[in-house]
CSV table of C-alpha atoms in Angstrom, one decimal:
chain,number,residue,atom,x,y,z
A,1,MET,CA,112.2,121.0,109.2
A,2,PRO,CA,110.8,124.4,108.1
A,3,TRP,CA,107.9,124.3,110.6
A,4,ARG,CA,110.2,124.0,113.6
A,5,ALA,CA,110.9,127.1,115.7
A,6,ARG,CA,114.5,128.1,116.1
A,7,ALA,CA,116.2,128.2,119.5
A,8,GLY,CA,114.8,131.0,121.6
A,9,GLU,CA,111.8,131.5,119.4
A,10,ARG,CA,108.2,130.5,120.0
A,11,ALA,CA,106.6,128.0,117.6
A,12,ASN,CA,104.0,129.3,115.1
A,13,PRO,CA,100.7,127.5,116.0
A,14,TYR,CA,99.6,127.8,112.3
A,15,HIS,CA,102.8,126.1,111.2
A,16,VAL,CA,102.6,123.4,113.8
A,17,TRP,CA,99.0,122.6,113.0
A,18,LEU,CA,99.6,122.6,109.2
A,19,SER,CA,102.6,120.3,109.5
A,20,GLU,CA,101.0,117.9,111.8
A,21,ILE,CA,98.0,117.5,109.5
A,22,MET,CA,100.3,116.9,106.5
A,23,LEU,CA,102.5,114.5,108.4
A,24,GLN,CA,99.7,112.1,109.2
A,25,GLN,CA,100.5,108.8,107.3
A,26,THR,CA,103.2,110.7,105.3
A,27,THR,CA,106.9,111.1,105.5
A,28,VAL,CA,108.8,114.3,106.4
A,29,ALA,CA,110.6,114.3,103.1
A,30,ALA,CA,107.3,114.2,101.2
A,31,VAL,CA,105.7,116.9,103.4
A,32,ILE,CA,108.4,119.6,103.3
A,33,PRO,CA,107.7,120.8,99.7
A,34,TYR,CA,103.9,120.8,100.2
A,35,PHE,CA,104.3,122.7,103.5
A,36,LEU,CA,106.5,125.4,101.9
A,37,LYS,CA,104.0,125.7,99.0
A,38,PHE,CA,101.1,126.1,101.4
A,39,ILE,CA,102.6,128.8,103.5
A,40,ARG,CA,103.8,130.7,100.5
A,41,ARG,CA,100.3,130.7,99.0
A,42,TRP,CA,98.4,131.0,102.3
A,43,PRO,CA,100.8,132.6,104.9
A,44,THR,CA,98.1,133.1,107.5
A,45,LEU,CA,95.1,131.1,108.9
A,46,GLU,CA,92.8,133.8,107.5
A,47,ALA,CA,94.2,133.3,104.0
A,48,LEU,CA,93.7,129.6,104.1
A,49,ALA,CA,90.2,129.9,105.5
A,50,SER,CA,89.1,132.2,102.6
A,51,ALA,CA,90.8,130.0,99.9
A,52,PRO,CA,88.5,128.1,97.5
A,53,MET,CA,88.4,124.4,98.3
A,54,ASP,CA,89.3,123.6,94.7
A,55,ASP,CA,92.5,125.6,95.1
A,56,ILE,CA,93.4,123.7,98.3
A,57,ASN,CA,92.7,120.4,96.6
A,58,ARG,CA,94.9,121.4,93.7
A,59,MET,CA,97.8,122.2,96.0
A,60,TRP,CA,97.2,119.0,98.0
A,61,ALA,CA,97.1,116.7,95.0
A,62,GLY,CA,99.7,114.0,95.3
A,63,LEU,CA,100.1,114.2,99.0
A,64,GLY,CA,97.4,111.5,99.6
A,65,TYR,CA,94.8,110.9,102.2
A,66,TYR,CA,92.7,113.7,100.7
A,67,ARG,CA,90.2,113.9,103.4
A,68,ARG,CA,92.8,115.8,105.4
A,69,ALA,CA,92.6,118.7,102.9
A,70,ARG,CA,88.9,119.1,103.6
A,71,GLY,CA,89.4,118.9,107.3
A,72,LEU,CA,92.2,121.5,107.0
A,73,HIS,CA,89.9,123.9,105.3
A,74,ASP,CA,86.9,123.3,107.7
A,75,CYS,CA,89.2,123.7,110.7
A,76,ALA,CA,90.6,127.0,109.4
A,77,GLN,CA,87.1,128.4,108.8
A,78,VAL,CA,86.0,127.4,112.4
A,79,LEU,CA,89.1,129.0,113.9
A,80,VAL,CA,88.6,132.3,112.0
A,81,ARG,CA,84.9,132.4,112.7
A,82,ASP,CA,84.7,131.2,116.3
A,83,TYR,CA,88.2,131.9,117.7
A,84,LYS,CA,89.2,135.1,116.0
A,85,ALA,CA,91.9,133.3,113.9
A,86,THR,CA,93.7,132.0,117.0
A,87,PHE,CA,94.2,128.4,118.2
A,88,PRO,CA,92.9,127.3,121.6
A,89,GLN,CA,95.7,126.1,123.8
A,90,GLU,CA,94.0,123.3,125.7
A,91,GLU,CA,93.8,119.7,124.3
A,92,VAL,CA,90.1,119.4,125.0
A,93,SER,CA,89.3,122.5,122.9
A,94,LEU,CA,91.7,121.5,120.1
A,95,LEU,CA,90.0,118.1,120.0
A,96,ALA,CA,86.7,119.7,119.2
A,97,LEU,CA,88.0,121.2,116.0
A,98,PRO,CA,87.5,119.5,112.6
A,99,GLY,CA,90.3,117.1,111.5
A,100,ILE,CA,92.1,117.2,114.8
A,101,GLY,CA,92.4,113.9,116.7
A,102,PRO,CA,94.1,113.0,120.1
A,103,TYR,CA,97.7,112.9,118.8
A,104,THR,CA,97.4,116.2,116.8
A,105,ALA,CA,95.7,118.0,119.7
A,106,ALA,CA,98.5,116.9,122.1
A,107,ALA,CA,101.2,117.9,119.6
A,108,ILE,CA,99.8,121.4,119.0
A,109,ALA,CA,99.2,121.9,122.8
A,110,ALA,CA,102.8,120.9,123.6
A,111,ILE,CA,104.8,122.2,120.7
A,112,ALA,CA,102.9,125.5,120.0
A,113,PHE,CA,101.9,126.4,123.6
A,114,GLY,CA,104.1,124.5,126.0
A,115,GLN,CA,101.2,122.6,127.6
A,116,LYS,CA,101.9,119.4,129.5
A,117,ALA,CA,100.6,117.0,126.9
A,118,ASN,CA,101.4,113.4,126.1
A,119,VAL,CA,102.4,113.3,122.4
A,120,VAL,CA,102.5,109.7,121.2
A,121,ASP,CA,103.1,108.8,117.6
A,122,GLY,CA,104.5,105.6,116.0
A,123,ASN,CA,108.1,106.7,116.8
A,124,VAL,CA,107.2,107.3,120.5
A,125,GLU,CA,105.4,103.9,120.7
A,126,ARG,CA,108.6,102.2,119.4
A,127,VAL,CA,110.8,104.0,122.0
A,128,MET,CA,108.5,103.1,124.8
A,129,ALA,CA,108.2,99.5,123.7
A,130,ARG,CA,112.0,99.1,123.8
A,131,LEU,CA,112.7,101.3,126.8
A,132,TYR,CA,110.3,99.1,128.9
A,133,ALA,CA,110.6,95.9,126.9
A,134,VAL,CA,106.9,95.7,126.3
A,135,ARG,CA,106.3,92.4,124.5
A,136,THR,CA,102.5,92.9,124.0
A,137,PRO,CA,102.0,93.3,120.3
A,138,LEU,CA,100.5,96.4,118.6
A,139,PRO,CA,97.8,97.5,118.4
A,140,LYS,CA,96.9,95.8,121.8
A,141,ALA,CA,99.9,97.6,123.4
A,142,LYS,CA,98.8,101.1,122.5
A,143,LYS,CA,97.1,101.9,125.8
A,144,GLU,CA,100.0,100.6,127.8
A,145,LEU,CA,102.6,102.4,125.8
A,146,LYS,CA,100.7,105.7,126.1
A,147,THR,CA,100.5,105.3,129.9
A,148,LEU,CA,104.2,104.6,130.1
A,149,ALA,CA,104.9,107.7,127.9
A,150,ALA,CA,102.7,109.9,130.0
A,151,ALA,CA,104.7,109.2,133.1
A,152,LEU,CA,107.8,110.7,131.5
A,153,VAL,CA,106.3,113.9,130.3
A,154,PRO,CA,108.2,116.8,132.1
A,155,ALA,CA,106.5,119.8,133.6
A,156,GLN,CA,108.7,122.2,131.7
A,157,ARG,CA,109.7,122.5,128.0
A,158,CYS,CA,107.0,120.0,126.9
A,159,GLY,CA,107.2,121.0,123.3
A,160,ASP,CA,111.0,120.5,123.2
A,161,TYR,CA,110.6,117.1,124.9
A,162,ALA,CA,107.9,115.9,122.6
A,163,GLN,CA,109.9,116.8,119.5
A,164,ALA,CA,113.1,115.4,120.9
A,165,LEU,CA,111.4,112.1,121.7
A,166,MET,CA,109.8,111.8,118.2
A,167,ASP,CA,113.2,112.6,116.7
A,168,LEU,CA,114.9,110.0,118.8
A,169,GLY,CA,112.5,107.4,117.4
A,170,ALA,CA,112.9,108.7,113.8
A,171,THR,CA,116.7,108.9,113.8
A,172,VAL,CA,118.2,106.7,116.5
A,173,CYS,CA,115.6,104.2,117.8
A,174,THR,CA,114.7,103.3,114.2
A,175,PRO,CA,112.5,100.3,113.2
A,176,ARG,CA,115.5,98.4,111.8
A,177,SER,CA,119.1,98.5,113.0
A,178,PRO,CA,118.6,100.9,115.9
A,179,GLN,CA,121.7,102.8,116.9
A,180,CYS,CA,121.6,101.8,120.5
A,181,GLY,CA,125.2,103.0,121.1
A,182,LEU,CA,124.2,106.6,120.4
A,183,CYS,CA,121.0,106.6,122.4
A,184,PRO,CA,120.8,108.8,125.5
A,185,TRP,CA,118.6,106.2,127.2
A,186,ARG,CA,120.8,103.2,126.4
A,187,LYS,CA,121.6,102.5,130.0
A,188,SER,CA,117.9,102.5,131.0
A,189,CYS,CA,116.6,100.5,128.0
A,190,LYS,CA,115.4,97.1,129.0
A,191,ALA,CA,115.1,95.9,125.4
A,192,ARG,CA,118.8,96.7,124.8
A,193,ARG,CA,119.7,94.9,128.0
A,194,ASP,CA,117.8,91.8,126.9
A,195,GLY,CA,119.1,92.0,123.3
A,196,ILE,CA,115.6,92.2,121.8
A,197,ALA,CA,115.5,95.9,120.7
A,198,GLU,CA,115.1,95.0,117.0
A,199,THR,CA,112.2,92.7,117.7
A,200,LEU,CA,110.1,95.4,119.3
A,201,PRO,CA,107.5,96.6,119.1
A,202,ALA,CA,105.9,93.3,118.4
A,203,ARG,CA,103.0,93.4,115.9
A,204,GLU,CA,100.0,91.2,115.3
A,205,LYS,CA,99.9,89.7,111.9
A,206,LYS,CA,97.9,91.9,109.6
A,207,ALA,CA,95.0,90.5,107.7
A,208,ALA,CA,95.2,90.8,103.9
A,209,LYS,CA,93.5,93.9,102.6
A,210,PRO,CA,90.3,93.5,100.7
A,211,VAL,CA,90.4,94.1,97.0
A,212,ARG,CA,88.0,96.5,95.1
A,213,TYR,CA,87.5,96.8,91.4
A,214,GLY,CA,86.9,99.9,89.4
A,215,ILE,CA,87.0,101.4,85.9
A,216,VAL,CA,87.6,105.0,84.7
A,217,PHE,CA,86.8,106.4,81.3
A,218,VAL,CA,89.5,108.5,79.5
A,219,LEU,CA,87.7,110.6,76.9
A,220,SER,CA,89.8,112.7,74.6
A,221,ASP,CA,89.0,115.1,71.8
A,222,LYS,CA,91.0,115.8,68.6
A,223,GLU,CA,92.6,118.9,70.2
A,224,GLY,CA,94.2,116.8,73.0
A,225,ARG,CA,91.7,117.7,75.8
A,226,VAL,CA,90.7,115.0,78.4
A,227,LEU,CA,87.3,115.0,80.1
A,228,LEU,CA,87.7,115.5,83.9
A,229,THR,CA,84.9,115.6,86.5
A,230,LYS,CA,84.7,116.7,90.1
A,231,ARG,CA,84.1,113.9,92.6
A,232,PRO,CA,81.4,114.1,95.2
A,233,ASP,CA,82.1,116.2,98.3
A,234,LYS,CA,81.8,113.0,100.5
A,235,GLY,CA,83.5,109.7,100.4
A,236,LEU,CA,87.0,108.7,99.2
A,237,LEU,CA,88.9,111.4,97.3
A,238,ALA,CA,86.0,113.8,98.1
A,239,GLY,CA,86.0,117.0,96.1
A,240,MET,CA,88.9,116.1,94.0
A,241,MET,CA,89.0,116.2,90.2
A,242,GLY,CA,89.1,112.9,88.6
A,243,LEU,CA,88.1,110.7,85.6
A,244,PRO,CA,84.5,109.7,85.2
A,245,GLY,CA,83.5,106.2,86.2
A,246,PRO,CA,81.1,104.2,88.5
A,247,GLU,CA,81.7,103.5,92.2
A,248,TRP,CA,84.3,100.9,92.9
A,249,GLN,CA,82.9,97.5,93.8
A,250,GLU,CA,83.9,94.3,95.6
A,251,THR,CA,83.6,92.0,92.6
A,252,PRO,CA,85.4,92.0,89.2
A,253,LEU,CA,83.9,94.2,86.5
A,254,ASP,CA,81.5,93.1,83.8
A,255,TRP,CA,82.5,95.2,80.9
A,256,PRO,CA,79.1,95.1,79.0
A,257,ALA,CA,77.4,96.3,82.2
A,258,ILE,CA,80.0,98.8,83.2
A,259,ARG,CA,80.0,100.3,79.7
A,260,ARG,CA,76.6,101.8,80.4
A,261,HIS,CA,78.3,104.1,82.8
A,262,ALA,CA,80.4,105.7,80.1
A,263,PRO,CA,80.1,109.5,80.1
A,264,GLU,CA,79.4,109.7,76.4
A,265,LYS,CA,78.6,107.5,73.4
A,266,ALA,CA,81.8,106.7,71.7
A,267,GLU,CA,83.9,103.8,70.4
A,268,TRP,CA,85.2,102.8,73.8
A,269,LYS,CA,88.2,100.5,74.0
A,270,LEU,CA,88.9,98.6,77.2
A,271,LEU,CA,92.7,98.7,77.6
A,272,GLU,CA,94.6,95.5,78.4
A,273,GLY,CA,95.9,95.2,81.9
A,274,SER,CA,95.0,97.2,85.0
A,275,ILE,CA,96.4,99.6,87.5
A,276,HIS,CA,97.1,98.5,91.1
A,277,HIS,CA,96.8,101.1,93.8
A,278,THR,CA,97.0,100.8,97.5
A,279,PHE,CA,94.7,102.7,99.9
A,280,THR,CA,94.8,102.5,103.6
A,281,HIS,CA,92.0,99.9,104.0
A,282,PHE,CA,91.9,98.2,100.6
A,283,GLU,CA,93.7,97.4,97.3
A,284,LEU,CA,92.3,98.7,94.1
A,285,GLN,CA,92.4,97.1,90.7
A,286,LEU,CA,91.5,99.8,88.2
A,287,ARG,CA,90.7,99.2,84.5
A,288,VAL,CA,90.9,102.0,82.0
A,289,ALA,CA,88.6,102.5,79.0
A,290,TYR,CA,89.7,105.0,76.2
A,291,ALA,CA,87.9,106.8,73.4
A,292,THR,CA,88.2,109.9,71.2
A,293,ILE,CA,85.5,112.1,69.9
A,294,ARG,CA,85.5,114.7,67.1
A,295,ARG,CA,83.4,117.2,69.0
A,296,PRO,CA,85.6,119.6,71.1
A,297,LEU,CA,85.3,119.1,74.9
A,298,GLU,CA,86.0,122.8,75.3
A,299,ASP,CA,85.5,124.0,79.0
A,300,ARG,CA,84.8,120.4,80.1
A,301,GLY,CA,88.3,119.2,79.1
A,302,VAL,CA,91.8,119.8,80.2
A,303,LEU,CA,94.8,119.4,77.9
A,304,TRP,CA,96.9,116.3,78.6
A,305,GLN,CA,99.9,118.3,79.5
A,306,ASP,CA,97.9,120.4,82.0
A,307,CYS,CA,96.4,117.5,83.9
A,308,ALA,CA,99.2,117.5,86.4
A,309,ASN,CA,98.2,121.0,87.5
A,310,GLU,CA,94.7,119.9,88.4
A,311,ALA,CA,93.6,118.6,91.8
A,312,LEU,CA,94.1,115.0,90.6
A,313,PRO,CA,94.8,112.2,93.0
A,314,SER,CA,97.8,110.0,92.2
A,315,VAL,CA,95.5,107.1,91.2
A,316,MET,CA,93.9,109.3,88.5
A,317,LEU,CA,97.3,110.4,87.2
A,318,LYS,CA,98.3,106.8,87.0
A,319,ALA,CA,95.2,106.1,84.9
A,320,LEU,CA,96.0,109.0,82.6
A,321,ARG,CA,99.6,107.7,82.1
A,322,PHE,CA,98.2,104.2,81.6
A,323,ALA,CA,95.9,105.5,78.9
A,324,ARG,CA,98.6,107.4,77.0
A,325,ASN,CA,100.9,104.4,77.0
A,326,GLY,CA,98.1,102.0,76.0
A,327,VAL,CA,96.7,103.7,72.9
């Protein structure tokens, strides 16, 4: 992992923080190329703090959970302005920074500064649940698992311990088919002793996600430009570029009513079918309307082939591909 310090070296707090923000709800494999792009473009905290938000959104596009990008920029600016471009070392001070929650604060404190901090992510919860055979289902078990993990945090080399424990969960104590024979804690593991390792941690049955409905308007001119608009600075996909359309709603769309939200008068065609996209808290069914106009969009439009270089969320890229295939 490119953000990890080599043996004998101290971790770079900027790299630790950046990677931890990117890794929230995202896999290591997906994060590595984004992390490398970011540190090439903005090698220091000062460089990131002074970068335009639109540039950060453009670099972040495709990584998902776009609110993290805004928190990243806000945090960098606070650190430069109030902390002379350095990170505070204590968890309580890190928690006061934008976009940093309890897990991230503990991870930075332990990995970057060697503080005695209890770093608990999903991997660590799984290890604790199996080590102590905790049968209480998640999320009810979170507090108990965090308490158990806290009792094991050593006084020395806390960063190495935190990373080793997370790696143990990611590579050995895996969700399915854990490699118990390779585990350094196999003799102490109660779940292995009881033959229930693969059943833990137990989880409460998830309720079905609610469904929302939306529509976007794909307007193209004769020169192959597509109209893009910037989304509001607050709310889902805040500050990102996107396709025009009304707010998503909880009931299916009424095309005659929705058509009034079209960005321009044109011969709009509602394409057959819809796009399905999963967000953290809901499922989206997105319809796409398409039209062409003779008048050039000029600076309001982006060429089809250049849309991938804009700060477009993946759901908007899906809509563009859907439009191209549907007309």
